[in-house]
Short mmCIF file of C-alpha atoms and ligand atoms in Angstrom, two decimals:
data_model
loop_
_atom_site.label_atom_id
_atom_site.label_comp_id
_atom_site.label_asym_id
_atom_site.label_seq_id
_atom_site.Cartn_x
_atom_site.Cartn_y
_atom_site.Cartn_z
CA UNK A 527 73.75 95.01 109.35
CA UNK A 528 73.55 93.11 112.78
CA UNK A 529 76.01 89.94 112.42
CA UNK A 530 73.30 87.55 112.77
CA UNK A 531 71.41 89.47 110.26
CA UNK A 532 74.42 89.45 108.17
CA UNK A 533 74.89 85.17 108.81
CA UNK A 534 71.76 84.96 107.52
CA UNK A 535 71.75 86.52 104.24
CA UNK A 536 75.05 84.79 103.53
CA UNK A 537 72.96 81.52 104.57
CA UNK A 538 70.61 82.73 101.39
CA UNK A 539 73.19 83.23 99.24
CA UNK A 540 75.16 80.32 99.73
CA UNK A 541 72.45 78.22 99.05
CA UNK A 542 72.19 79.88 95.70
CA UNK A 543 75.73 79.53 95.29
CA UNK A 544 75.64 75.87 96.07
CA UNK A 545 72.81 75.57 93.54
CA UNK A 546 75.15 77.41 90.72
CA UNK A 547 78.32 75.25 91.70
CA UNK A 548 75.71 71.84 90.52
CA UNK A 549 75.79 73.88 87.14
CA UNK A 550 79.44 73.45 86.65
CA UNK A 551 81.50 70.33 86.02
CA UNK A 552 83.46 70.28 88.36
CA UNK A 553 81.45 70.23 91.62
CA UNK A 554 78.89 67.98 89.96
CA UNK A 555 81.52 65.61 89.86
CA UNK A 556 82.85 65.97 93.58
CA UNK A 557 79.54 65.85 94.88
CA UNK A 558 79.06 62.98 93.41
CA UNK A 559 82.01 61.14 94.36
CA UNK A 560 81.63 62.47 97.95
CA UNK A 561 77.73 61.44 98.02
CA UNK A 562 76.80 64.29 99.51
CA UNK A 563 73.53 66.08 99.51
CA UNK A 564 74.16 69.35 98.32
CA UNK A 565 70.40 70.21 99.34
CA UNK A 566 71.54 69.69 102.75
CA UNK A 567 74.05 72.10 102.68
CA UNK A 568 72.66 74.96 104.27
CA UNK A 569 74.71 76.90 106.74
CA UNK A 570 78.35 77.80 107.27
CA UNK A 571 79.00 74.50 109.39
CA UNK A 572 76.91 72.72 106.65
CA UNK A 573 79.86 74.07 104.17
CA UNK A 574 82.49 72.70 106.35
CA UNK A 575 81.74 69.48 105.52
CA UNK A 576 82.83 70.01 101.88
CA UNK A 577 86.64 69.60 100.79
CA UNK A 578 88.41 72.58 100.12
CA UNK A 579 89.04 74.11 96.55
CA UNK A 580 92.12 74.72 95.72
CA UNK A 581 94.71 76.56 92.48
CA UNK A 582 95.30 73.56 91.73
CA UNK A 583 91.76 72.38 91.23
CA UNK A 584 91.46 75.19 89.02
CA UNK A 585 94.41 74.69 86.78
CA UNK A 586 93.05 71.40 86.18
CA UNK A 587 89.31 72.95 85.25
CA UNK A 588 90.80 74.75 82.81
CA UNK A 589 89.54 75.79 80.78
CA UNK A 590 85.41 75.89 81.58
CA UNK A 591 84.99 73.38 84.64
CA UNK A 592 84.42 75.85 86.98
CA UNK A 593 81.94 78.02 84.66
CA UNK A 594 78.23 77.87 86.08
CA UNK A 595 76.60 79.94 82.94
CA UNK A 596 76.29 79.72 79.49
CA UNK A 597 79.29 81.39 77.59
CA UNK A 598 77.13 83.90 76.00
CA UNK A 599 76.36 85.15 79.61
CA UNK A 600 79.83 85.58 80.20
CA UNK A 601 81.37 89.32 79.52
CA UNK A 602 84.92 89.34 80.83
CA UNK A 603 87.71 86.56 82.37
CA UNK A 604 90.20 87.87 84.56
CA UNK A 605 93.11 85.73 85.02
CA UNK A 606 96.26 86.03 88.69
CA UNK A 607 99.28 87.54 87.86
CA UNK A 608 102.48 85.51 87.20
CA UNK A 609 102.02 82.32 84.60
CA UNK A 610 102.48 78.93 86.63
CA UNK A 611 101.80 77.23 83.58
CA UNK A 612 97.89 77.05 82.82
CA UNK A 613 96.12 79.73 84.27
CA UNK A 614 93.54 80.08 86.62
CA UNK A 615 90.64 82.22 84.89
CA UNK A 616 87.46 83.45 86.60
CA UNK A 617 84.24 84.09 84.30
CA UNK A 618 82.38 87.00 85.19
CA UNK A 619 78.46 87.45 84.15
CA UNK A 620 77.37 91.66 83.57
CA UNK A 621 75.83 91.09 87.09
CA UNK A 622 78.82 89.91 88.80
CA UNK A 623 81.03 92.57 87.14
CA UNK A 624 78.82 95.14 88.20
CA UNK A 625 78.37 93.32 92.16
CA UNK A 626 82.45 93.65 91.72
CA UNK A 627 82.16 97.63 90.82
CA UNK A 628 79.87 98.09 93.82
CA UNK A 629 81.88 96.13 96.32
CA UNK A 630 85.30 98.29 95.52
CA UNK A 631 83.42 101.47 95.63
CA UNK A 632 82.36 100.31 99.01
CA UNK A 633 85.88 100.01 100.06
CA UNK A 634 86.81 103.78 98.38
CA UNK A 635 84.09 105.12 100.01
CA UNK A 636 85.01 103.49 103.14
CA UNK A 637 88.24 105.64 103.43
CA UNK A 638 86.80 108.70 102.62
CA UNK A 639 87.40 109.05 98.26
CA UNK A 640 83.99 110.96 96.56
CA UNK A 641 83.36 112.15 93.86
CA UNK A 642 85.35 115.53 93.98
CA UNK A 643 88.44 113.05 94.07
CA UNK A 644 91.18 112.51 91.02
CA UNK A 645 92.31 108.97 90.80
CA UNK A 646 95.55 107.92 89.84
CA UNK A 647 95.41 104.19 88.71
CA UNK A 648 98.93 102.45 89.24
CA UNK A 649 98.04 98.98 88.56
CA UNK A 650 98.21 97.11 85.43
CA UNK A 651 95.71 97.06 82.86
CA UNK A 652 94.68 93.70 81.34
CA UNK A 653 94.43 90.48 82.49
CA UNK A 654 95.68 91.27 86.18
CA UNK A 655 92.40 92.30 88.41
CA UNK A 656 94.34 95.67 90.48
CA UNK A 657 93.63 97.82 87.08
CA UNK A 658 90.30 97.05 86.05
CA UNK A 659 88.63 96.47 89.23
CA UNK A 660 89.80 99.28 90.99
CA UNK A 661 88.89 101.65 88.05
CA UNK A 662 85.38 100.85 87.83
CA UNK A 663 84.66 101.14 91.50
CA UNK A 664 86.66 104.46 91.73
CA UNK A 665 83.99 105.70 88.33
CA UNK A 666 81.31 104.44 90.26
CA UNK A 667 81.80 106.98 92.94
CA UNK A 668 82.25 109.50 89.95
CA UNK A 669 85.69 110.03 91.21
CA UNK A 670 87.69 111.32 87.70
CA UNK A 671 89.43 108.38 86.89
CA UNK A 672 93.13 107.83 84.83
CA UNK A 673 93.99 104.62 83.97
CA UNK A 674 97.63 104.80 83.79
CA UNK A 675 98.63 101.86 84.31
CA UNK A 676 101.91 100.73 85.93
CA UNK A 677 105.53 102.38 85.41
CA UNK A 678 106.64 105.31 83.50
CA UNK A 679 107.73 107.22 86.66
CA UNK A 680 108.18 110.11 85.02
CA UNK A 681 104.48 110.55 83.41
CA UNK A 682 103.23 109.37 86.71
CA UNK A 683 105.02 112.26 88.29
CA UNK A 684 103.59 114.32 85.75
CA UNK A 685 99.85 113.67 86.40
CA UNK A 686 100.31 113.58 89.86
CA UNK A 687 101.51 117.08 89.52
CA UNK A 688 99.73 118.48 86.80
CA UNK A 689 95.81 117.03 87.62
CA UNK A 690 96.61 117.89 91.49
CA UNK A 691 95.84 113.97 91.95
CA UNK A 692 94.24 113.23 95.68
CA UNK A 693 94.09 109.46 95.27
CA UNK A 694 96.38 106.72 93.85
CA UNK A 695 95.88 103.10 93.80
CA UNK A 696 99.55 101.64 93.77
CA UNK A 697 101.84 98.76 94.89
CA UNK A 698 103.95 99.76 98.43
CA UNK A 699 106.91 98.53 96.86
CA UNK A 700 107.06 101.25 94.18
CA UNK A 701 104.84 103.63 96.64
CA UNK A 702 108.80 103.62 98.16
CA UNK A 703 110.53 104.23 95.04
CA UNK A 704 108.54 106.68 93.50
CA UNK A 705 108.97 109.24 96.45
CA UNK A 706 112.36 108.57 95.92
CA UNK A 707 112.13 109.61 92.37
CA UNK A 708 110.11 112.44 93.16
CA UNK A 709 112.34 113.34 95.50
CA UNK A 710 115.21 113.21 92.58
CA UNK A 711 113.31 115.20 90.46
CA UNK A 712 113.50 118.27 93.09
CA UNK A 713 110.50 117.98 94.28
CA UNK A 714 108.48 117.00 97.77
CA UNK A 715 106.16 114.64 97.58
CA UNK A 716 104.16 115.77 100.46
CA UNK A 717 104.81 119.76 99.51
CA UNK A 718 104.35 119.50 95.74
CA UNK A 719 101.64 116.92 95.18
CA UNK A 720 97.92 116.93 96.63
CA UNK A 721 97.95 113.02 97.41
CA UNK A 722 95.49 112.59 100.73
CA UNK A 723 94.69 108.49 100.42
CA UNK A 724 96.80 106.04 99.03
CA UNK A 725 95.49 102.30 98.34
CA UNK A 726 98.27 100.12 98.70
CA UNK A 727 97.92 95.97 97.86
CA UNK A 728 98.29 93.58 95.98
CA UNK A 729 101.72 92.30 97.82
CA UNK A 730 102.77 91.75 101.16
CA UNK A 731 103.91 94.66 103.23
CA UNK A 732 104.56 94.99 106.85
CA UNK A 733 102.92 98.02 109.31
CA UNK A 734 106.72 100.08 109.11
CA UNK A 735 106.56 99.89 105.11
CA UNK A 736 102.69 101.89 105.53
CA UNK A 737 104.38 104.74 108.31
CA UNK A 738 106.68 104.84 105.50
CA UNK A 739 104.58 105.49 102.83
CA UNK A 740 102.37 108.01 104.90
CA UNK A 741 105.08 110.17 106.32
CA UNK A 742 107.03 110.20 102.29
CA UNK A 743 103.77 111.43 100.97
CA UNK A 744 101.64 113.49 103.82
CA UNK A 745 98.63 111.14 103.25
CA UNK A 746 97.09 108.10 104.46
CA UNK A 747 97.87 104.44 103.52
CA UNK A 748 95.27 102.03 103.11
CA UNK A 749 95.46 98.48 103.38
CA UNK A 750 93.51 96.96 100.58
CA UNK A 751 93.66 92.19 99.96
CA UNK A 752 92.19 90.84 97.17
CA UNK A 753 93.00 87.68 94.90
CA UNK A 754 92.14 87.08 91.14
CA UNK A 755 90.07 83.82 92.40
CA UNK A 756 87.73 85.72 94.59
CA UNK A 757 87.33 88.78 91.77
CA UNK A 758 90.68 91.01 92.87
CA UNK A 759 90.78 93.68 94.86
CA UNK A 760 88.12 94.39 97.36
CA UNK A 761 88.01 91.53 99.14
CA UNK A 762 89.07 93.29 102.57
CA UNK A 763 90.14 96.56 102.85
CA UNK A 764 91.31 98.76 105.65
CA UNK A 765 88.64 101.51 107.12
CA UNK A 766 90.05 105.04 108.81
CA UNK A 767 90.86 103.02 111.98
CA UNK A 768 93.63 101.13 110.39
CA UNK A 769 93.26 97.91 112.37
CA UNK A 770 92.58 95.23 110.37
CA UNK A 771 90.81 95.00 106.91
CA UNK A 772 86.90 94.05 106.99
CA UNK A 773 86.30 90.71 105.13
CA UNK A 774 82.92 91.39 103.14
CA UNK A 775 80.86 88.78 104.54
CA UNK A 776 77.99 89.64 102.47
CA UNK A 777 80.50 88.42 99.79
CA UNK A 778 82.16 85.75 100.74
CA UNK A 779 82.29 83.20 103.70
CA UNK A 780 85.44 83.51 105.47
CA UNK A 781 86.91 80.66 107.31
CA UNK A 782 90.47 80.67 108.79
CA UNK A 783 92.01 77.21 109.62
CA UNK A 784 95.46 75.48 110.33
CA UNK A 785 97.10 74.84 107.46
CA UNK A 786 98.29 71.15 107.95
CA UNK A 787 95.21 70.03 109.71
CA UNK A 788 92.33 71.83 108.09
CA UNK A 789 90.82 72.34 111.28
CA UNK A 790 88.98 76.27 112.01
CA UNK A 791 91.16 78.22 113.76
CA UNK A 792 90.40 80.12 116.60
CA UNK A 793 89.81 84.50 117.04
CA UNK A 794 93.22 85.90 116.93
CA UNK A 795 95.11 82.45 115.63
CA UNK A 796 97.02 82.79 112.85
CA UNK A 797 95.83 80.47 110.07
CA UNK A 798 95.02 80.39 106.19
CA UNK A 799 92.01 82.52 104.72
CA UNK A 800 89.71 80.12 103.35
CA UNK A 801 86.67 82.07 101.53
CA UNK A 802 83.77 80.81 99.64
CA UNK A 803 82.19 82.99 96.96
CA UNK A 804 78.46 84.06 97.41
CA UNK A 805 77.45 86.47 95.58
CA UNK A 806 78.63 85.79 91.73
CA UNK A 807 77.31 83.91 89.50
CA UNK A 808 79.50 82.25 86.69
CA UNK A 809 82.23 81.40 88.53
CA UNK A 810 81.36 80.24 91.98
CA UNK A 811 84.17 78.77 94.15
CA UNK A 812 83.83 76.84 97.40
CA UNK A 813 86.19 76.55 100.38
CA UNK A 814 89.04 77.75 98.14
CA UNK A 815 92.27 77.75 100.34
CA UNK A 816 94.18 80.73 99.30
CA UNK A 817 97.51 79.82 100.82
CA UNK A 818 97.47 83.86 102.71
CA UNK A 819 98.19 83.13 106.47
CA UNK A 820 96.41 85.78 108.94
CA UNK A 821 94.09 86.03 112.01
CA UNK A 822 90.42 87.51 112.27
CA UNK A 823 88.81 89.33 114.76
CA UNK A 824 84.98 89.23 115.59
CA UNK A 825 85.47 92.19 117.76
CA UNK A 826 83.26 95.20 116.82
CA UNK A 827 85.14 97.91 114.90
CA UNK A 828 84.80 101.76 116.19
CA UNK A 829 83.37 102.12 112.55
CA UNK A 830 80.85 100.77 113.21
CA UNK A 831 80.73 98.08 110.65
CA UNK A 832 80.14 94.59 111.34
CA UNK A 833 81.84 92.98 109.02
CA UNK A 834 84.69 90.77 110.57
CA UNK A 835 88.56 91.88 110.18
CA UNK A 836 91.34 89.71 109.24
CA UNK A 837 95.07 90.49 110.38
CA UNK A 838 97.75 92.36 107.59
CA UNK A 839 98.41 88.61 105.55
CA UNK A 840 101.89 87.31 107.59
CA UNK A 841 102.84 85.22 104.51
CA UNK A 842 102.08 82.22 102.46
CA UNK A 843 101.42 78.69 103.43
CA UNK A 844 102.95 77.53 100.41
CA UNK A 845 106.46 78.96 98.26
CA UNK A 846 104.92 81.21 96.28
CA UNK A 847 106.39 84.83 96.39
CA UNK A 848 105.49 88.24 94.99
CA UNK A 849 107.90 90.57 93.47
CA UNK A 850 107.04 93.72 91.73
CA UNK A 851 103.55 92.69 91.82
CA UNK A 852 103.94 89.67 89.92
CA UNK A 853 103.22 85.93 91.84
CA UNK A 854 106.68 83.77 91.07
CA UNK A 855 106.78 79.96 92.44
CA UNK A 856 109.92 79.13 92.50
CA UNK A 857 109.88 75.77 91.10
CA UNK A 858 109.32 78.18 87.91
CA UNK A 859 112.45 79.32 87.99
CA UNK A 860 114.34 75.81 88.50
CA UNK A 861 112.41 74.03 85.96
CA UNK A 862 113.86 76.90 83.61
CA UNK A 863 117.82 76.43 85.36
CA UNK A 864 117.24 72.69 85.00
CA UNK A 865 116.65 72.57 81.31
CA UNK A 866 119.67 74.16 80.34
CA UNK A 867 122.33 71.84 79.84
CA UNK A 868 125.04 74.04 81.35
CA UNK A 869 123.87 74.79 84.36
CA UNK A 870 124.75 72.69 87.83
CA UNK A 871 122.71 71.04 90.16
CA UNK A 872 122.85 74.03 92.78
CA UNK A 873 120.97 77.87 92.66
CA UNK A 874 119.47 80.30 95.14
CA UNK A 875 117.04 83.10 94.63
CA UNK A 876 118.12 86.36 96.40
CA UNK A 877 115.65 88.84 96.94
CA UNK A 878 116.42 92.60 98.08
CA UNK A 879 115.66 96.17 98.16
CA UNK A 880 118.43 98.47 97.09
CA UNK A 881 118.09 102.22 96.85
CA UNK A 882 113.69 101.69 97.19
CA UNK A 883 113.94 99.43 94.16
CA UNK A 884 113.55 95.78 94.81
CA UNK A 885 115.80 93.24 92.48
CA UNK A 886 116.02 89.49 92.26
CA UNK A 887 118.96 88.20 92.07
CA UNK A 888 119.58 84.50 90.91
CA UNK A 889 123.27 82.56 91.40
CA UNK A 890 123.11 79.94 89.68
CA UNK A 891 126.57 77.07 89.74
CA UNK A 892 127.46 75.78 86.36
CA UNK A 893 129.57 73.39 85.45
CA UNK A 894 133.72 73.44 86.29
CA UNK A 895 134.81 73.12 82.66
CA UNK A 896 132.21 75.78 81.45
CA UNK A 897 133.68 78.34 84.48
CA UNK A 898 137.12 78.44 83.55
CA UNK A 899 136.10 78.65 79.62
CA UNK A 900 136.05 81.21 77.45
CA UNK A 901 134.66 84.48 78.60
CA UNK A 902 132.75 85.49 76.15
CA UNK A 903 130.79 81.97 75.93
CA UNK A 904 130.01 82.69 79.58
CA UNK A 905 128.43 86.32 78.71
CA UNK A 906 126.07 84.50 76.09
CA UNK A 907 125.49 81.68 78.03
CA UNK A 908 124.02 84.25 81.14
CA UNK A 909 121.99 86.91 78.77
CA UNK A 910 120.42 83.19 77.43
CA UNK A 911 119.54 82.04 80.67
CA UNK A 912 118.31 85.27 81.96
CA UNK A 913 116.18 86.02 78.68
CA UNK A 914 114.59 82.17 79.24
CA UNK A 915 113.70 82.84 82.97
CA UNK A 916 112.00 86.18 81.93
CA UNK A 917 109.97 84.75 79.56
CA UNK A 918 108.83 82.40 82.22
CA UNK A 919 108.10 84.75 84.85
CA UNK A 920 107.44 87.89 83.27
CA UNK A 921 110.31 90.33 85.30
CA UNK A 922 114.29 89.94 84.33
CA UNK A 923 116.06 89.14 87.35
CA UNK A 924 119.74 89.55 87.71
CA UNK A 925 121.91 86.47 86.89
CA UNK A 926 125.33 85.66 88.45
CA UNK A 927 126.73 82.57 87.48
CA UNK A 928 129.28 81.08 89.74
CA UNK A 929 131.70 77.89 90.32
CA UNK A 930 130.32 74.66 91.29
CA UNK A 931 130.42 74.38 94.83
CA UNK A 932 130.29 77.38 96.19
CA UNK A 933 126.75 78.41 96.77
CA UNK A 934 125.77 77.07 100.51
CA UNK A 935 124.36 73.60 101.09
CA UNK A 936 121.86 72.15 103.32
CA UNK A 937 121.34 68.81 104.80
CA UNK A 938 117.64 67.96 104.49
CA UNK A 939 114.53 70.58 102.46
CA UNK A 940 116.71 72.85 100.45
CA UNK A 941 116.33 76.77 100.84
CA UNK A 942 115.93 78.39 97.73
CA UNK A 943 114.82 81.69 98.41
CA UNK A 944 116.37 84.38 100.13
CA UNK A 945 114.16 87.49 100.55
CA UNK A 946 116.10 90.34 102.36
CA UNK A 947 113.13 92.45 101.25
CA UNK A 948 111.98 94.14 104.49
CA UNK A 949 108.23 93.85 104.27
P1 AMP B 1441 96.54 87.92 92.19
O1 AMP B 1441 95.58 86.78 92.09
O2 AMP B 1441 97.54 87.96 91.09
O3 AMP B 1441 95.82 89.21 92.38
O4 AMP B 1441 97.41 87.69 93.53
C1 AMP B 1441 96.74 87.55 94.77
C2 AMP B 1441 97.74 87.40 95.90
O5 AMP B 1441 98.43 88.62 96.15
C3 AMP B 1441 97.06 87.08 97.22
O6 AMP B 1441 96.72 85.72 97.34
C4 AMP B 1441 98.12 87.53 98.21
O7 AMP B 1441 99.12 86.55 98.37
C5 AMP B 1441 98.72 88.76 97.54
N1 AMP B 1441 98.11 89.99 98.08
C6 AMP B 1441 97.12 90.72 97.55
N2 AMP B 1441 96.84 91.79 98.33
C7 AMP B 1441 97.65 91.73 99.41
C8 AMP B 1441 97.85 92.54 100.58
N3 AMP B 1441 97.14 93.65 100.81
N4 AMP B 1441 98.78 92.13 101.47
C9 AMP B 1441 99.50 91.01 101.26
N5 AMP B 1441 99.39 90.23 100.17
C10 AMP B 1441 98.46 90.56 99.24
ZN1 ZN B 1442 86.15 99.50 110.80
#
């Protein structure tokens, strides 16, 4: 569709959208407070003028601020990875779910997976959008579909192998490990399995972590960005010219501005993705700032399609980081260091990848008379803190206690996190 073509359908929809936001709480509310006619907004500049949306906004519309429908219309909630406390939960209608289906079977079809394909599901099941969402698009191509969910390397192996799989949808970080695995196993993952496209999200990864990827496995790496707020994955997604992921504007309405300021930032500037929802109807979401910093580009693609691109995501504009999949804050982890009497006032968060796998590693000072103590009171007193910080944030991390004092100071905002990960 011609951009201006495409600006004006999302005109149409947005007006809808704005029309289903005055059936939820929340926005009734802010448009009232801000006196603003929401008749008047019309256009994409029109939108501009509204404040942004933001997790926060939805943690406090928990749980049914943000729903625009009648719970019987509802069919599913979806909910982000990671558990900062209350979750954020988007309501899907059987119309949005099946707009969702259409939009990720877009993307597959995009880069080339039909229905001849076999597709190997990595992502996990459940609440988490990267299982669900992916598998309905991929059966909506009539691409034969296993939903095996995440880990198990050795069954993965297995059906990879034994069903001749051509597609998997998995996270880059364990893209690494498992050819490593395969590799242990004997075999060659580019000799011995029939892998030709690989869909790698969900986490941050940089352009040498894809060459990676492609040369382990003989295939090509996709690019795909999605978030739980704005359905999951399919958001943007990578075509066969690898340079940049097309932002379904028929979908949403992207806007990419400074993140201090607010202000639109220009083609090519780095900023944070901003996107409005406008084409889903229980949960819509306006101007919802989703803390990913990256650039677009209005310049037509060699595909052919018109859709803008946005950049590979850089990083966050706030703390938040992902490992194995899984969206950690950090302030998770202190509130669970700071509650346990024996622990000091000082800890850092050490991320790496060792051997393809990636581990967390927290130090954590505790107090002089507990360090020089009894040994075993030591043991018990790291298996408790490292079984109370997985129950918080869902993976086990690695816990090394040490003596006050020693872990590195700073003068001014503390550094917490240390991610050696390369990208
Ligand atoms: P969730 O809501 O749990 O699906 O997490 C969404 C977050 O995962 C996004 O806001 C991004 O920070 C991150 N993410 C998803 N896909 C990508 C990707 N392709 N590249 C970088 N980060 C991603
Ligand atoms: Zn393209």
């Amino acid at each position: 569709m011609p951009q201006e073509e495409l600006a004006r359908l999302q005109e149409e929809r947005l007006r809808h959208t704005i029309s289903q936001a005055l059936k939820t709480p929340f926005y009734r509310q802010r448009f009232a407070q801000l006196k603003v006619d929401p008749g008047k907004i019309k256009t994409v500049k029109d939108l501009q003028r509204l404040p942004f949306t933001t997790k926060e906004d939805l943690r406090q519309g928990f749980p049914f601020d943000f729903l625009a429908v009648p719970l019987e219309e509802v069919v599913r909630l979806h909910s982000s990875s990671g558990t900062t406390g209350t979750p954020t939960v988007i309501y899907h209608t059987a119309q949005d779910l099946e707009r969702w289906t259409n939009q990720v079977a877009r993307c597959l079809y995009m880069v080339g997976v039909r229905k001849t394909d076999i597709f190997q599901n990595m992502m996990s099941y459940g609440l988490f959008t990267g299982g669900l969402g992916m598998h309905y698009g991929a059966e909506r191509l009539g691409a034969m579909t296993i939903p095996i969910g995440t880990g198990n390397s050795k069954r993965q192996i297995w059906f990879l192998q034994f069903f001749k799989t051509t597609v998997v949808h998995i996270l880059p970080s364990y893209a690494l490990l498992l050819a490593q695995l395969i590799k242990s196993e004997g075999l060659d993952p580019k000799r011995d399995l029939n892998l030709h496209i690989m869909l790698i999200g969900a986490e941050p990864h940089s352009e040498e972590t894809r060459k990676r990827i492609e040369e382990a496995f003989g295939a090509k790496a996709y690019n795909s960005y999605g978030l739980s707020e704005m359905n999951g994955p399919g958001v943007a997604f990578e075509c066969p010219y690898q340079n940049g992921m097309h932002l379904w504007e028929d979908y949403y309405i992207l806007e990419v501005v400074d993140p201090k300021t607010g202000e639109p930032c220009r083609e090519g500037e780095v900023g944070e993705i901003v996107l409005t929802t406008i084409y889903r109807d229980a949960t819509p979401i306006l101007r919802y700032r989703t803390r990913d910093l990256a650039s677009f580009t209005a310049e037509p693609c060699p595909c052919g399609r018109t859709h803008r691109r946005i950049s590979r995501i850089q990083g966050r504009s706030d703390d938040m980081f992902i490992f194995r999949g899984v969206n950690i804050f950090p302030i998770q982890i202190e509130k669970v260091l700071m509650n346990i009497p024996e622990v000091g006032n000082n800890y850092r968060i050490v991320l790496a990848r060792e051997d393809y796998r990636d581990i967390m590693r927290i130090e954590v000072e505790i107090k002089s008379e507990l360090f020089f103590g009894d040994l075993q009171k030591l043991e018990r007193l790291q298996e408790r803190i490292q079984a109370e910080l997985r129950s918080e944030i869902l993976v086990t991390p690695e816990v090394i206690l040490v003596e006050p004092g020693t872990l590195p100071t700073q003068e001014g905002k503390a550094q917490r996190v240390f991610d050696h990960r390369q990208m």
